[in-house]
Coordinates of C-alpha atoms in Angstrom, one line a residue:
M1 CA -5.2 -4.7 21.4
K2 CA -2.0 -2.1 21.0
F3 CA -0.6 -1.2 17.2
V4 CA -0.5 1.8 14.9
V5 CA -1.1 2.4 11.7
D6 CA -1.5 5.2 8.8
K7 CA -3.6 8.1 9.7
K8 CA -4.5 8.2 5.6
K9 CA -5.4 4.5 5.1
L10 CA -7.8 4.5 8.1
L11 CA -8.9 7.7 7.5
Q12 CA -10.1 5.9 4.5
A13 CA -11.8 3.0 6.3
L14 CA -13.2 4.9 9.4
E15 CA -15.1 7.3 6.3
L16 CA -17.0 3.5 4.5
A17 CA -17.4 1.8 7.5
T18 CA -19.1 4.7 8.7
R19 CA -21.6 5.0 6.1
F20 CA -23.4 1.6 7.5
V21 CA -23.6 2.8 11.1
S22 CA -26.8 2.8 12.1
R23 CA -28.1 7.1 12.2
N24 CA -30.5 6.5 15.0
S25 CA -30.6 3.4 16.6
T26 CA -32.0 2.8 19.7
L27 CA -29.1 0.2 20.6
P28 CA -25.8 2.6 20.6
I29 CA -23.5 -0.4 19.1
L30 CA -24.9 0.1 16.0
E31 CA -22.9 3.1 16.0
N32 CA -20.1 2.2 16.5
V33 CA -17.2 0.4 14.5
A34 CA -15.7 -2.7 15.8
I35 CA -11.7 -2.8 15.4
V36 CA -10.1 -6.0 15.3
G37 CA -6.0 -6.4 15.7
K38 CA -5.0 -9.7 13.7
I39 CA -1.2 -9.9 13.1
D40 CA -0.4 -7.5 10.2
T41 CA -3.7 -6.5 9.2
L42 CA -5.9 -4.0 10.7
E43 CA -10.2 -5.5 10.6
L44 CA -13.2 -2.5 10.8
K45 CA -16.3 -3.2 10.6
A46 CA -19.8 -1.6 10.9
T47 CA -23.1 -2.5 9.8
D48 CA -27.7 -1.1 10.5
M49 CA -28.7 -4.4 10.4
N50 CA -29.6 -4.3 7.2
K51 CA -25.9 -3.2 4.9
F52 CA -22.4 -4.6 6.5
I53 CA -18.9 -3.7 5.6
N54 CA -16.0 -5.1 6.5
I55 CA -12.5 -4.1 5.8
T56 CA -9.0 -5.2 6.0
L57 CA -5.8 -3.2 6.0
P58 CA -2.3 -3.1 7.3
A59 CA -1.1 -2.3 10.7
N60 CA 2.1 -3.4 12.2
I61 CA 0.0 -4.9 16.0
E62 CA 2.2 -5.4 19.1
S63 CA -0.8 -7.1 20.5
E64 CA -3.9 -8.6 18.8
G65 CA -7.1 -7.6 20.8
A66 CA -10.8 -5.9 19.5
I67 CA -13.4 -3.7 20.7
T68 CA -15.9 -1.2 19.5
V69 CA -16.5 2.7 19.4
N70 CA -18.7 5.1 17.7
A71 CA -17.8 5.3 14.9
K72 CA -18.9 9.4 14.0
M73 CA -16.1 10.9 16.0
L74 CA -13.4 8.3 15.7
F75 CA -14.0 9.2 12.8
D76 CA -13.7 12.5 13.2
A77 CA -10.9 12.7 15.9
I78 CA -8.4 11.1 13.0
R79 CA -9.9 13.0 10.9
V80 CA -8.1 16.1 12.8
S81 CA -5.3 14.8 14.1
D82 CA -1.9 16.3 13.0
W83 CA 0.3 13.1 12.5
D84 CA 1.5 10.6 9.8
E85 CA 1.4 7.2 12.2
I86 CA -1.4 6.7 15.2
L87 CA -1.4 4.7 17.2
M88 CA -3.9 2.8 19.1
E89 CA -4.0 0.9 22.4
G90 CA -7.3 -0.6 24.0
K91 CA -7.7 -2.6 27.2
D92 CA -8.2 -6.5 27.3
D93 CA -11.9 -6.2 28.2
G94 CA -12.6 -3.9 25.4
T95 CA -14.2 -0.9 27.4
L96 CA -11.7 1.8 26.4
L97 CA -9.4 2.5 23.1
T98 CA -6.6 4.7 23.4
V99 CA -5.8 7.0 20.4
V100 CA -2.1 8.9 20.1
S101 CA -1.7 10.6 17.4
G102 CA 1.6 13.1 18.3
P103 CA 0.2 15.6 20.8
D104 CA -2.8 14.8 21.0
K105 CA -3.8 11.6 23.3
F106 CA -7.5 10.7 22.8
E107 CA -10.1 8.3 25.3
F108 CA -13.3 6.4 23.9
K109 CA -16.0 4.5 25.9
G110 CA -16.7 1.3 24.5
I111 CA -18.5 -1.5 24.0
S112 CA -16.6 -5.3 24.3
I113 CA -16.3 -6.7 20.8
N114 CA -18.4 -9.7 22.5
E115 CA -21.8 -8.0 22.3
Y116 CA -21.0 -6.8 18.7
V117 CA -23.4 -8.5 16.0
A118 CA -22.2 -11.4 14.1
V119 CA -22.5 -10.3 10.7
P120 CA -24.7 -13.5 8.6
D121 CA -21.8 -15.4 5.7
V122 CA -23.7 -16.0 2.2
E123 CA -23.8 -19.8 2.2
G124 CA -23.5 -21.5 -0.8
E125 CA -21.1 -22.2 -4.1
D126 CA -23.3 -19.0 -6.7
I127 CA -20.0 -16.3 -7.1
F128 CA -19.9 -14.8 -10.7
E129 CA -17.4 -11.6 -11.5
I130 CA -18.1 -8.6 -13.0
D131 CA -16.5 -5.2 -14.3
A132 CA -16.5 -2.2 -11.0
G133 CA -17.1 0.2 -13.5
L134 CA -20.0 -1.7 -15.4
L135 CA -21.5 -1.9 -12.2
E136 CA -21.1 1.5 -11.2
K137 CA -22.5 2.9 -14.2
W138 CA -26.6 0.5 -14.0
I139 CA -26.7 2.1 -10.1
E140 CA -26.1 5.3 -11.8
R141 CA -28.9 5.3 -13.9
V142 CA -30.9 3.0 -11.9
E143 CA -30.2 4.9 -9.1
S144 CA -32.3 8.3 -9.0
S145 CA -34.9 7.0 -10.2
I146 CA -35.9 5.0 -6.9
P147 CA -37.9 7.0 -4.1
D148 CA -36.3 7.0 -0.2
K149 CA -40.1 6.8 0.5
S150 CA -43.0 5.1 -0.7
F151 CA -46.0 2.5 0.8
T152 CA -44.8 -0.4 -1.2
T153 CA -41.9 -1.1 0.1
I154 CA -39.7 -3.2 -3.1
I155 CA -40.8 -0.2 -4.5
T156 CA -37.8 1.7 -2.4
W157 CA -35.6 -1.2 -4.2
M158 CA -33.9 -2.2 -7.3
L159 CA -34.0 -6.0 -9.8
M160 CA -30.4 -7.0 -10.4
K161 CA -31.5 -9.5 -13.1
S162 CA -29.1 -12.9 -15.0
T163 CA -30.4 -15.0 -17.9
W164 CA -29.7 -16.8 -21.0
D165 CA -29.0 -14.0 -22.6
Y166 CA -28.6 -10.3 -20.5
L167 CA -27.5 -9.1 -17.5
A168 CA -30.0 -5.7 -16.3
F169 CA -30.3 -3.3 -13.5
V170 CA -33.8 -2.6 -13.8
W171 CA -36.5 -0.2 -11.1
T172 CA -40.2 0.5 -11.6
D173 CA -43.2 1.4 -10.0
S174 CA -45.9 0.4 -12.9
F175 CA -45.8 4.2 -13.8
R176 CA -41.9 5.0 -14.9
L177 CA -39.0 2.5 -15.7
A178 CA -35.6 2.4 -15.9
E179 CA -33.1 0.0 -16.9
Y180 CA -30.4 -0.6 -17.6
R181 CA -28.4 -4.0 -19.3
V182 CA -26.1 -5.5 -21.6
Q183 CA -25.5 -8.3 -23.4
E184 CA -23.9 -11.1 -21.5
N185 CA -23.9 -14.2 -19.9
I186 CA -22.7 -14.9 -16.8
G187 CA -23.2 -18.6 -17.0
K188 CA -26.0 -17.6 -14.1
N189 CA -29.8 -17.5 -14.0
F190 CA -31.5 -15.3 -11.6
E191 CA -33.2 -12.2 -9.9
L192 CA -31.8 -10.3 -7.1
V193 CA -33.4 -7.8 -5.3
I194 CA -31.8 -4.9 -2.6
P195 CA -32.0 -1.8 -1.5
K196 CA -31.5 1.3 -2.8
H197 CA -29.9 2.1 1.3
T198 CA -27.1 0.0 -0.6
L199 CA -26.5 0.9 -3.9
A200 CA -25.0 4.7 -3.1
E201 CA -22.4 2.0 -1.1
I202 CA -21.6 -0.2 -3.1
K203 CA -21.7 2.5 -6.2
K204 CA -18.8 4.2 -3.8
V205 CA -17.2 1.8 -3.5
S206 CA -17.3 0.5 -7.0
D207 CA -16.0 3.4 -7.9
L208 CA -13.0 3.6 -5.4
A209 CA -12.2 0.1 -7.6
V210 CA -12.0 1.3 -11.0
A211 CA -9.8 4.8 -9.7
D212 CA -7.7 1.7 -8.3
E213 CA -7.7 0.2 -11.6
N214 CA -8.4 -2.7 -10.5
P215 CA -12.0 -3.4 -12.1
E216 CA -13.3 -6.8 -11.1
V217 CA -15.8 -7.5 -7.7
K218 CA -17.0 -11.0 -7.3
I219 CA -20.9 -11.3 -6.6
K220 CA -21.9 -13.0 -4.7
Y221 CA -25.6 -14.4 -3.0
D222 CA -28.7 -16.7 -2.0
N223 CA -31.4 -16.6 -0.9
K224 CA -31.0 -14.1 1.8
M225 CA -28.3 -12.5 1.2
V226 CA -26.0 -10.6 -1.8
S227 CA -22.2 -9.2 -1.3
F228 CA -19.9 -7.8 -3.0
S229 CA -15.8 -8.3 -2.8
Y230 CA -13.3 -5.2 -3.7
K231 CA -9.4 -5.1 -4.1
V232 CA -9.1 -1.3 -3.2
G233 CA -5.0 -0.5 -2.9
D234 CA -4.0 -2.1 0.2
F235 CA -8.1 -2.8 1.2
D236 CA -9.8 -5.9 1.2
I237 CA -13.2 -4.7 1.1
L238 CA -16.1 -6.6 1.8
I239 CA -20.2 -6.1 1.5
K240 CA -23.2 -7.1 2.1
T241 CA -26.6 -6.8 1.9
N242 CA -29.7 -8.2 2.5
L243 CA -32.4 -9.1 -0.1
I244 CA -36.3 -8.7 0.4
S245 CA -38.3 -12.4 -0.7
G246 CA -41.3 -12.8 -2.8
Q247 CA -42.3 -11.0 -6.4
Y248 CA -40.7 -7.9 -8.2
P249 CA -43.4 -6.0 -10.4
D250 CA -43.4 -8.3 -14.0
Y251 CA -41.9 -5.0 -15.3
E252 CA -41.8 -6.0 -19.4
R253 CA -44.9 -6.1 -19.1
I254 CA -44.3 -2.9 -19.7
I255 CA -42.3 -2.4 -22.4
L256 CA -44.4 -2.9 -25.3
P257 CA -43.3 -5.3 -28.6
E258 CA -43.3 -2.3 -31.2
Y259 CA -44.6 1.5 -31.5
N260 CA -46.5 2.9 -34.2
F261 CA -44.8 6.4 -33.9
K262 CA -40.2 7.6 -33.9
V263 CA -39.9 10.9 -32.6
I264 CA -36.3 11.9 -33.0
V265 CA -34.6 14.4 -31.5
D266 CA -31.4 16.9 -30.1
K267 CA -30.2 15.7 -26.0
N268 CA -29.4 18.8 -25.2
L269 CA -31.8 21.2 -26.9
L270 CA -34.3 19.0 -25.5
E271 CA -33.2 18.8 -22.5
K272 CA -33.4 22.5 -22.7
A273 CA -36.8 23.4 -23.8
I274 CA -37.7 20.9 -20.4
R275 CA -36.3 23.4 -17.9
K276 CA -38.1 26.5 -19.8
V277 CA -40.7 24.6 -19.7
S278 CA -41.3 24.0 -15.7
L279 CA -40.9 26.8 -14.8
F280 CA -44.2 26.9 -15.7
S281 CA -45.6 23.7 -15.7
K282 CA -49.5 24.0 -14.3
D283 CA -49.6 21.5 -11.2
I284 CA -47.8 18.8 -9.4
S285 CA -47.5 16.5 -11.9
Y286 CA -44.7 18.4 -13.5
F287 CA -47.0 18.3 -16.8
V288 CA -45.5 19.8 -19.9
K289 CA -47.1 18.5 -23.3
F290 CA -44.9 17.7 -26.6
I291 CA -47.0 18.3 -30.2
P292 CA -45.7 17.7 -32.9
D293 CA -45.4 19.7 -35.3
E294 CA -44.0 18.5 -39.0
E295 CA -40.6 18.9 -38.6
K296 CA -40.4 20.1 -35.4
L297 CA -41.0 19.8 -31.8
I298 CA -43.4 21.5 -29.8
I299 CA -43.1 21.7 -25.7
S300 CA -46.1 22.8 -23.8
S301 CA -46.2 24.1 -20.1
G302 CA -50.7 23.8 -20.9
E303 CA -52.7 26.4 -20.4
T304 CA -54.2 27.6 -17.7
D305 CA -55.5 31.1 -16.5
L306 CA -52.9 33.1 -15.5
W307 CA -50.0 31.3 -18.2
E308 CA -48.6 29.7 -20.8
W309 CA -45.0 29.1 -22.2
V310 CA -45.2 27.3 -25.7
T311 CA -41.4 25.9 -27.3
Q312 CA -39.7 24.1 -30.7
I313 CA -37.3 22.0 -30.8
P314 CA -36.1 20.6 -34.4
A315 CA -37.0 16.3 -34.9
I316 CA -37.1 13.9 -37.0
F317 CA -41.1 11.6 -37.2
D318 CA -41.6 8.5 -38.1
G319 CA -45.2 8.2 -38.5
N320 CA -47.9 9.8 -38.3
V321 CA -47.0 11.4 -34.0
V322 CA -49.7 11.6 -31.7
S323 CA -49.9 14.9 -29.4
L324 CA -49.4 13.4 -25.2
G325 CA -48.5 14.2 -22.2
L326 CA -45.2 13.7 -20.0
N327 CA -43.8 14.3 -16.4
W328 CA -41.2 16.1 -18.0
K329 CA -39.4 15.3 -14.2
S330 CA -39.3 11.9 -15.7
I331 CA -37.5 13.1 -19.0
L332 CA -34.8 14.6 -17.2
D333 CA -34.5 11.7 -14.3
F334 CA -33.6 9.9 -18.1
L335 CA -31.6 12.7 -19.5
K336 CA -29.3 12.9 -16.8
Y337 CA -27.4 10.2 -18.0
V338 CA -27.6 9.9 -21.9
E339 CA -24.9 9.7 -23.7
G340 CA -25.5 10.3 -26.8
E341 CA -26.7 13.4 -28.8
E342 CA -29.8 12.1 -29.2
V343 CA -32.8 11.1 -27.9
L344 CA -35.3 8.4 -29.2
F345 CA -38.8 8.4 -28.0
N346 CA -40.9 5.4 -28.7
I347 CA -44.4 5.8 -29.1
F348 CA -47.9 4.0 -29.5
D349 CA -50.6 6.2 -28.5
E350 CA -51.4 9.4 -25.5
E351 CA -52.4 6.1 -23.2
K352 CA -49.6 3.6 -23.8
P353 CA -46.7 4.0 -21.8
V354 CA -42.9 5.4 -23.8
L355 CA -39.4 4.2 -24.7
L356 CA -36.9 6.1 -23.9
K357 CA -34.1 4.6 -25.8
D358 CA -30.6 6.5 -25.1
Q359 CA -29.0 6.7 -28.8
G360 CA -25.6 6.9 -27.7
D361 CA -26.2 3.5 -25.5
E362 CA -28.5 0.9 -26.1
G363 CA -28.7 -1.0 -23.3
Y364 CA -30.5 2.0 -21.7
R365 CA -34.1 2.0 -21.6
F366 CA -36.5 4.5 -19.7
V367 CA -40.5 4.0 -19.6
I368 CA -43.3 6.2 -18.8
R369 CA -46.6 7.0 -18.6
P370 CA -48.9 9.4 -20.6
L371 CA -50.0 12.5 -18.8
K372 CA -54.2 13.8 -19.8
E373 CA -53.9 17.6 -19.3

């Protein structure tokens, strides 16, 4: 195998590929990127066995072939090279890769492509297209709420749901819920449960597609895997990830059909008030208390033997609103992606879940359970 490739393009492709290799694997080949030279294209593959990426980019291929080498070491070597073109040459048995960049020469011990992981295909004909910018927005609003670890595996996964009326991304642990939906009928009815560890990578490539003004992403799925296919500049990028089998929690039951009271407040004033009061929040539950008072909302850290911090902001009330305690950290997670100037609290009573809505984007909903003082 021998080829010449543009350094900048190769570096961009390797930066994406390194996000998919295993970090602490007992199998060295899972830390490798597969490099395949075919006619006029170079193909890079990487996987940690849960998520997969395939990147195709143009290159001047003098002779075809393939090899796998450590992804991070190769990326670091290309990054510090000074020349605009990179020459790569691999031994026929796939055990050595030589990289030449001007006066610099790097040699990497490789592992034969024959030992590389066989990437499964997504079978069937279930495929549709959506806007990459919308996909990026979905992930951004939901991903931040998902914990990195949980005793229950499904809590660290996200639901992508399509009905004949809407398309939505959802996460819930039955104590709080983040949902972003749009009224769009893609002609499919499904529920796909996607792992959190793939979401950041999908968002990254979606960002690139939007910036390159190629915002369409093709999504294909079966009962085991889902793939996301992009065209970004000269790159063809395919991401695949495993799906979890089993039933996702019935999140709709957390959202009540109607609420008794409503409170509307300014988003920026609410965020500023919560950040003040949170400094004196009295325990690890991130408790703050909301107390209605005529045309203002009082926000308190809760009283302890040592301190209490109280502040207030203007508010509009609809109904005889009750006082209640909420998790300030969850509220800040919600406010981070609110686009409108105002936030709506939908309240049933002191015990039932509270529905938060972005007044500037009806598709964004967040639900949290009240806390007891």
